[in-house]
CSV table of C-alpha atoms in Angstrom, one decimal:
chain,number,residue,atom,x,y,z
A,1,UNK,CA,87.1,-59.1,9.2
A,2,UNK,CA,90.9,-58.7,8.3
A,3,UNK,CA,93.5,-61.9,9.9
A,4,UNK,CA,94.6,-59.4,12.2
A,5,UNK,CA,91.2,-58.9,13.9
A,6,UNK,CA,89.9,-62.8,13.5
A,7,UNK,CA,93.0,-64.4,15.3
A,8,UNK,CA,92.4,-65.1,19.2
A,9,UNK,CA,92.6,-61.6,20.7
A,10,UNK,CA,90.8,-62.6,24.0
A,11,UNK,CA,92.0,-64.7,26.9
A,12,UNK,CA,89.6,-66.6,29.9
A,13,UNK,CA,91.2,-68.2,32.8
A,14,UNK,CA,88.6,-70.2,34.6
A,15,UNK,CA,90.2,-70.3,38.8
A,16,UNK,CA,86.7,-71.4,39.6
A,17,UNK,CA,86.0,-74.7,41.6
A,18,UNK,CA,85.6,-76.1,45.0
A,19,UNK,CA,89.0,-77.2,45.6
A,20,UNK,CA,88.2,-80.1,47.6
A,21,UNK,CA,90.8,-82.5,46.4
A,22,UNK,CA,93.4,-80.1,48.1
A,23,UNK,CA,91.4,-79.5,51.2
A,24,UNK,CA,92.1,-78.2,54.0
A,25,UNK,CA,95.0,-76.3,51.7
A,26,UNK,CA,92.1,-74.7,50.3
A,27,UNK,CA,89.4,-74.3,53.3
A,28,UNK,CA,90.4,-70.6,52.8
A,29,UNK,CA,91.8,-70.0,49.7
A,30,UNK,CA,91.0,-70.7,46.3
A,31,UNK,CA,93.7,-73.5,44.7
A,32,UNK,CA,94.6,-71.5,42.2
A,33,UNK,CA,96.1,-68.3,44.7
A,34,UNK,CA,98.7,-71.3,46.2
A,35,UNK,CA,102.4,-70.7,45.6
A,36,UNK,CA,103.5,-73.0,42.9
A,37,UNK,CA,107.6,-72.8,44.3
A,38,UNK,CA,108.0,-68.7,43.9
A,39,UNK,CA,104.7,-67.3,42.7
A,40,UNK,CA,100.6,-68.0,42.8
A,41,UNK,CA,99.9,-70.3,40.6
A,42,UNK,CA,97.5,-68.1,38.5
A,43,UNK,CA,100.9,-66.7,37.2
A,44,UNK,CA,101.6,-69.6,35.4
A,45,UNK,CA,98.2,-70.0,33.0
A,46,UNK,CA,98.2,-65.9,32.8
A,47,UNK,CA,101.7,-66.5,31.5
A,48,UNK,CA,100.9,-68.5,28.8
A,49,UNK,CA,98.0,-66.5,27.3
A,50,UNK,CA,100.4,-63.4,27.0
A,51,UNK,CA,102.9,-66.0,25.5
A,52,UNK,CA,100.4,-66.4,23.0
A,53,UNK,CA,100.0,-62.5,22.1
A,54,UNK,CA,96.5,-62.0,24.3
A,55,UNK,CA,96.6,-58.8,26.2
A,56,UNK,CA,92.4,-58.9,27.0
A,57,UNK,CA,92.4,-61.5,29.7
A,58,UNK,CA,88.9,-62.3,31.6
A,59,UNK,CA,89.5,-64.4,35.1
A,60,UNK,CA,86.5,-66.2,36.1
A,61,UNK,CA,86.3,-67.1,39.8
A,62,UNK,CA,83.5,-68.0,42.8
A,63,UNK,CA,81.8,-65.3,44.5
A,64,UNK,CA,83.9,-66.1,47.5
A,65,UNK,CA,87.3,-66.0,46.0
A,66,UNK,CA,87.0,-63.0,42.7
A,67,UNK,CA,87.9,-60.0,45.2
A,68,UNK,CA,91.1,-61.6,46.0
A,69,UNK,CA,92.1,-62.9,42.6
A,70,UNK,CA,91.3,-58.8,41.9
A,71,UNK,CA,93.4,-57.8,44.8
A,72,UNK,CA,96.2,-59.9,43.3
A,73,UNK,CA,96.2,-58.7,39.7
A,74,UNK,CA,94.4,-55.4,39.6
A,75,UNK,CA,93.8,-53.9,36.2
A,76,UNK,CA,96.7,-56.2,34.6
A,77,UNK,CA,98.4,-52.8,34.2
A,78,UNK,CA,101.8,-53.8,35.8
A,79,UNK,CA,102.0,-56.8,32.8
A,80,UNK,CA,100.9,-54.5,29.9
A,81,UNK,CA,97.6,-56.2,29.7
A,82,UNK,CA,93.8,-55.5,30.5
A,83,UNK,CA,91.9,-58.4,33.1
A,84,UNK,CA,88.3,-57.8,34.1
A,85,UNK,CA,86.8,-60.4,36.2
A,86,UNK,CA,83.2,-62.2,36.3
A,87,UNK,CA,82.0,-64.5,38.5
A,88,UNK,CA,80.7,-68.5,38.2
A,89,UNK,CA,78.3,-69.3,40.9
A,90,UNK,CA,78.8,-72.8,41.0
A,91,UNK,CA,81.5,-75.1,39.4
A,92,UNK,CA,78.8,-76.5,36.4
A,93,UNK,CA,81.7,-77.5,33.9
A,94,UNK,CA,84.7,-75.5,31.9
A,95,UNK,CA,82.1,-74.9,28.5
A,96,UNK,CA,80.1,-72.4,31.3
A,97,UNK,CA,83.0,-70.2,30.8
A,98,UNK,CA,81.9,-69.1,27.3
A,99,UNK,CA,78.3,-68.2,28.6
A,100,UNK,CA,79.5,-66.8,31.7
A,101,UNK,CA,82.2,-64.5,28.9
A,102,UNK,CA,79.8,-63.5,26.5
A,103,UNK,CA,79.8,-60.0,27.1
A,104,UNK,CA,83.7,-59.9,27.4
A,105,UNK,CA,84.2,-61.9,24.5
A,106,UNK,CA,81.7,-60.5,21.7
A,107,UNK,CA,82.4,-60.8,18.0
A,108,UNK,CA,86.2,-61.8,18.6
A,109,UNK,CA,88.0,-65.3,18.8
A,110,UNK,CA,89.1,-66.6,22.7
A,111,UNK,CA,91.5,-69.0,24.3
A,112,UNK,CA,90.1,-70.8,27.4
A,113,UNK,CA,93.0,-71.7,29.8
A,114,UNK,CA,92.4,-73.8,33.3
A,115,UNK,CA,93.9,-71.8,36.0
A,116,UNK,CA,95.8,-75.1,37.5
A,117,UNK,CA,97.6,-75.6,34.6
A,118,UNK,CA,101.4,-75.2,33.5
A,119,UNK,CA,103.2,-75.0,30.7
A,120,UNK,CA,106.8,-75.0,29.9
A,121,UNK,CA,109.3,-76.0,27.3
A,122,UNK,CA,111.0,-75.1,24.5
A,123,UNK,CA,109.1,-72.7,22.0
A,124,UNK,CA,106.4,-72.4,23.6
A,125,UNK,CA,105.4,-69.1,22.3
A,126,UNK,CA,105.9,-70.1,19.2
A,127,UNK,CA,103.5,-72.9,19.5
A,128,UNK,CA,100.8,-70.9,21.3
A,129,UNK,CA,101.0,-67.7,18.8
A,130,UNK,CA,100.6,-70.6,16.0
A,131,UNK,CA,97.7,-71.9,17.7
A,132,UNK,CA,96.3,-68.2,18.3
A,133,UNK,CA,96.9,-67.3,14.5
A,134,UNK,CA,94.3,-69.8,13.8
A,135,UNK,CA,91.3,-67.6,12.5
A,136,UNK,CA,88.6,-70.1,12.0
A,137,UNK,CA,88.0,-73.5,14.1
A,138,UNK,CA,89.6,-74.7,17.2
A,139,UNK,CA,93.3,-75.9,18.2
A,140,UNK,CA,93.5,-78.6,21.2
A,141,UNK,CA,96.5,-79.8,22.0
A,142,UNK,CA,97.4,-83.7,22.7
A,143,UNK,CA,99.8,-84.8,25.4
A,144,UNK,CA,100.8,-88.6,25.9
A,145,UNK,CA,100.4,-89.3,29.7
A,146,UNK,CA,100.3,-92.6,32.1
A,147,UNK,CA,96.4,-92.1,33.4
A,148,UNK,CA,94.9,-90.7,30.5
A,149,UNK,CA,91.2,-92.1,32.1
A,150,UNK,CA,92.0,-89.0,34.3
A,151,UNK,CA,91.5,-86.7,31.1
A,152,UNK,CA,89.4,-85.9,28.1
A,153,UNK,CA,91.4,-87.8,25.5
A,154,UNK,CA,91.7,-87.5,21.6
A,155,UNK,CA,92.0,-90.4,19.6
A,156,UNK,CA,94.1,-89.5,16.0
A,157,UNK,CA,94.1,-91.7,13.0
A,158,UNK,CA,97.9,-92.2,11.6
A,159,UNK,CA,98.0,-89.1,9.7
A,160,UNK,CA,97.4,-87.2,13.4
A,161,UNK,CA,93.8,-86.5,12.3
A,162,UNK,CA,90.8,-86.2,15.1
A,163,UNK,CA,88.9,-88.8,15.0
A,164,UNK,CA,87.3,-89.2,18.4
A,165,UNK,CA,87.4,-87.3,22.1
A,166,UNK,CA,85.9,-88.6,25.0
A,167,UNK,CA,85.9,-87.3,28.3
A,168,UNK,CA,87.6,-89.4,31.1
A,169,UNK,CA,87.2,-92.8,29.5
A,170,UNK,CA,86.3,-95.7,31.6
A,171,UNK,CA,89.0,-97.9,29.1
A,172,UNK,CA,91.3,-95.4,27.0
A,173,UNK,CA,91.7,-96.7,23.2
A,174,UNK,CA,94.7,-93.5,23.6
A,175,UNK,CA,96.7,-92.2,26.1
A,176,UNK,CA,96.5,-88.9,24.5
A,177,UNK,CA,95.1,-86.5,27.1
A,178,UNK,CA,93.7,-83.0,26.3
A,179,UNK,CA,95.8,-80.6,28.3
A,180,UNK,CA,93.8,-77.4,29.8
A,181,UNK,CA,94.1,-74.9,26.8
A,182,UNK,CA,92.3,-74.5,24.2
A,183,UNK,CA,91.9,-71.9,21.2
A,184,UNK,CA,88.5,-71.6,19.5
A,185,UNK,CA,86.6,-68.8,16.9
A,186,UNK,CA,83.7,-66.9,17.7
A,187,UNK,CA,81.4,-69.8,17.0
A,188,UNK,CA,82.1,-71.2,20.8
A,189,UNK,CA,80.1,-69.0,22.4
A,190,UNK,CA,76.4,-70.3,20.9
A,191,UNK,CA,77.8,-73.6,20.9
A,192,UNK,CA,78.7,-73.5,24.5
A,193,UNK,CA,75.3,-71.9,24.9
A,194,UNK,CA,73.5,-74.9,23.5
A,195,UNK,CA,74.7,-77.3,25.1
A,196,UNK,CA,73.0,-79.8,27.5
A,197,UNK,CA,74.5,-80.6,30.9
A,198,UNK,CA,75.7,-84.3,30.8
A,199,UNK,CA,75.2,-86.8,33.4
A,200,UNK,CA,77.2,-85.4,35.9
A,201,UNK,CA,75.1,-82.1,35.6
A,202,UNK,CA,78.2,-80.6,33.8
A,203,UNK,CA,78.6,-78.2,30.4
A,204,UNK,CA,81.5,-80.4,29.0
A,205,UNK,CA,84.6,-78.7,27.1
A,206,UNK,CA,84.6,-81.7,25.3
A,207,UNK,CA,80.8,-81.6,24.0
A,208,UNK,CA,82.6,-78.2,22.8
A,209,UNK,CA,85.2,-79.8,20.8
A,210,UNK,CA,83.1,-82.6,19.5
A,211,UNK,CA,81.1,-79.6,17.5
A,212,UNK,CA,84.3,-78.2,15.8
A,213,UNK,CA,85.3,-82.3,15.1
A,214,UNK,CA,82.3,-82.7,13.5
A,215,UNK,CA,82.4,-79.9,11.3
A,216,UNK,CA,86.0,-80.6,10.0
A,217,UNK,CA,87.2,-77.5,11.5
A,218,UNK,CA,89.0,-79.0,14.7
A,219,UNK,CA,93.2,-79.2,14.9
A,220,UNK,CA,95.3,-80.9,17.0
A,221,UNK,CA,99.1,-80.2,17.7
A,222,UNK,CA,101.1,-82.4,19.7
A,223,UNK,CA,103.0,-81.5,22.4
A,224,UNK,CA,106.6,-82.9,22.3
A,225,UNK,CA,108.6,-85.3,24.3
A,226,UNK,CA,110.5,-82.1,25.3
A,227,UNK,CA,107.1,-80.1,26.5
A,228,UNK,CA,106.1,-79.8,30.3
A,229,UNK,CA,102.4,-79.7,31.1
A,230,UNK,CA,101.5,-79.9,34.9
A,231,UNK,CA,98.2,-80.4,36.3
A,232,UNK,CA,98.5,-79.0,39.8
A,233,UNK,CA,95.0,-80.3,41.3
A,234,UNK,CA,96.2,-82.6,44.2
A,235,UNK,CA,99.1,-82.0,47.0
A,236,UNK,CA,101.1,-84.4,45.2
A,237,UNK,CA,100.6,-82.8,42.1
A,238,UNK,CA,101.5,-79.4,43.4
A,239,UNK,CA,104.6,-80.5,45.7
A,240,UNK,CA,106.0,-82.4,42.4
A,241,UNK,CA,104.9,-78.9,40.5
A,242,UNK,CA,107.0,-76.9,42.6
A,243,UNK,CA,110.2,-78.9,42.4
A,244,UNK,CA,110.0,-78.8,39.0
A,245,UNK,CA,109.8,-75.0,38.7
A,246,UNK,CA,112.3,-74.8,41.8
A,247,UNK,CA,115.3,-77.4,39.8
A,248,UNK,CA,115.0,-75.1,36.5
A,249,UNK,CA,115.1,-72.0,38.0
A,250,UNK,CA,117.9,-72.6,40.2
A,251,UNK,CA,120.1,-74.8,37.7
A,252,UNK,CA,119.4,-71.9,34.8
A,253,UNK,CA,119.3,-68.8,36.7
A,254,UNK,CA,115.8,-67.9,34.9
A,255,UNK,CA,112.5,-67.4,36.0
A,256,UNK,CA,109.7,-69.7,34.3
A,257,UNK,CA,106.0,-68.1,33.7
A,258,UNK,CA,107.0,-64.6,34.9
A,259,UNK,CA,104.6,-62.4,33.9
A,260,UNK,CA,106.6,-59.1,34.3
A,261,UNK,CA,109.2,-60.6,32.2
A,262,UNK,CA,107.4,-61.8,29.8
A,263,UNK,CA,105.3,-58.3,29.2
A,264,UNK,CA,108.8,-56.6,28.9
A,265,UNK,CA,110.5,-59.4,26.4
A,266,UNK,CA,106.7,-59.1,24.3
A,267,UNK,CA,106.7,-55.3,24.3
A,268,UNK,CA,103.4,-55.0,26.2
A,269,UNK,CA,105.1,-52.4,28.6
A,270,UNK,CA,109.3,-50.9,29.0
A,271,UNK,CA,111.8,-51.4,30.5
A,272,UNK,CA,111.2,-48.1,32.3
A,273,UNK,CA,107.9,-48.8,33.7
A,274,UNK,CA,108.8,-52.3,34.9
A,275,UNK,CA,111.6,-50.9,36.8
A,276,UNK,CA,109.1,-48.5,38.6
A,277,UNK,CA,106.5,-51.4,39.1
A,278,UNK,CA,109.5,-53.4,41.1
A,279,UNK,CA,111.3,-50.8,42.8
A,280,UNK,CA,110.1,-51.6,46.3
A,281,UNK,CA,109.6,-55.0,46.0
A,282,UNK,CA,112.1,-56.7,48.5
A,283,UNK,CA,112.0,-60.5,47.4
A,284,UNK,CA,114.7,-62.3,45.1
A,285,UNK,CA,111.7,-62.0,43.2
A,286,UNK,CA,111.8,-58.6,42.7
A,287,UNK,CA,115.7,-58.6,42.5
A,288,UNK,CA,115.2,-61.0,39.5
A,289,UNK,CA,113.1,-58.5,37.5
A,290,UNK,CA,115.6,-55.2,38.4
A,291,UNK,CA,118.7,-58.0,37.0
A,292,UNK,CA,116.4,-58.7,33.6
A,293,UNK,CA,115.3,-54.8,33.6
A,294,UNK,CA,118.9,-54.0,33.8
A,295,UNK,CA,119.9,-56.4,31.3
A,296,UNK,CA,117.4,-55.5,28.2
A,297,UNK,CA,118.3,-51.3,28.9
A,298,UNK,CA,122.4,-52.7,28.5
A,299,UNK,CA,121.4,-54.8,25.7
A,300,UNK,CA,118.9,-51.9,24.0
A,301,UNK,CA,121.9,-49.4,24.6
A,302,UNK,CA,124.2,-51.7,22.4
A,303,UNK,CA,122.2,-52.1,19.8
A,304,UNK,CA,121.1,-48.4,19.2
């Protein structure tokens, strides 16, 4: 296999759970089809995956909630990419993802992304592509937070080498949580299909990880001081969320985790065909993608 083919090519976004931290927001609707400011928040982890390069992208959802997921995204045509959907009957743990994928994933490499997560910050694609170039082991990423005992957290020695990860520790020897993306080879999927469920009737990412640790195979990056990663799982969460996105984009003019934008500026579809995909959408939303559309045919014009 040539390090074209072996780098992560495949993308799952896991928009399963019962949402009952946000209830009644989420009575009838899944948490991760909630506006985060000026789009669903499934935007935001779909964005990062093509960030990353991945234009295969499998969303995993309940039974109740995978037709609308569907209705929102389609095909993934309109971004340049392909999605296909499959369905987790019950909420039994992130690691189910990988069984649940199989099929979808097959001899190739796959990011695993949590569909209530956001990131933002300077070179962020750069980062993720790094991560996604990887062609053999896994890549977590470490965060320094206030609550890590809300998190899996990864203990490093002082040459930022893994030395432990536990899932939310009762008394934190770190406050280095595990944010909800991680990178893994082909291996995952008979690890993930191994595993025992853990006290809490779970299949734990972190069991995951703690097979690539023990091999020597397991990196860790850090995400800077200057990196954003929001978890959007409670109303406070998502309110603070939203004014995040809300003060950037107004102060810069810019749309963060666009997914339209981001297919045009990665080449995954033209300048031509986004134009026709937003022609009759009405929003400042849609406005925002004619201005970009309008600004890369100027800028392509110029440079011809």
């Amino acid at each position: 296999m040539s390090a074209t083919e072996s780098r992560v090519s495949k993308g799952i976004i896991l928009a399963g759970g019962s949402g009952t931290r946000m209830a009644p927001m989420t009575s009838g609707c899944n948490k991760q089809l909630l506006p985060v400011y000026d789009k669903p928040m499934v935007y935001y982890p779909l964005s990062a995956l093509m960030l990353a390069g991945i234009q295969d992208v499998l969303l995993i959802s309940s039974p109740e909630e995978i037709d609308r997921f569907s209705s929102l995204l389609g095909d993934g045509s309109q971004f340049g990419i392909q999605i296909s959907y499959e369905v987790q009957p019950r909420p039994n743990g992130l690691a189910q993802a990988f069984v649940i994928g199989s099929s979808f994933i097959g001899d190739d490499n796959v990011a695993l992304i949590l569909g209530d997560n956001i990131f933002h910050g300077n070179d962020l694609a750069t980062i993720l592509q790094r991560a996604a170039a990887n062609q053999e082991g896994a890549t977590i990423f470490a965060y320094e937070v206030r609550d890590p005992e809300r998190y899996g957290v990864i203990e490093l020695d002082e040459f930022d080498n893994p030395i432990a990860i536990v899932e939310k520790p009762i008394d934190p020897q770190t406050n280095l949580a595990v944010p909800g993306i991680y990178f893994f080879d082909n291996r995952v999927v008979s690890i993930a299909q191994s595993l025992q469920p853990s006290a809490r009737g779970e299949y734990e990412i972190t069991d995951v990880i703690e097979h690539y640790l023990q091999d020597g195979t397991l990196s860790v990056q850090r995400f800077s001081r200057g990196m954003a990663w929001l978890d959007t799982g409670t109303p406070m969460a998502l309110l603070q969320a939203g004014n995040f996105i809300a003060a950037i984009e107004q102060r810069q003019g810019l749309r963060i985790c666009c997914p339209e934008e981001i297919a045009l500026r990665m080449g995954f579809i033209t300048a031509e065909q986004l134009a026709e995909n937003t022609a009759n959408m009405k929003s400042e939303y849609g406005a925002y993608l004619r201005s970009i559309t309008k600004q890369f045919s100027n800028n392509s014009l110029a440079a011809s």
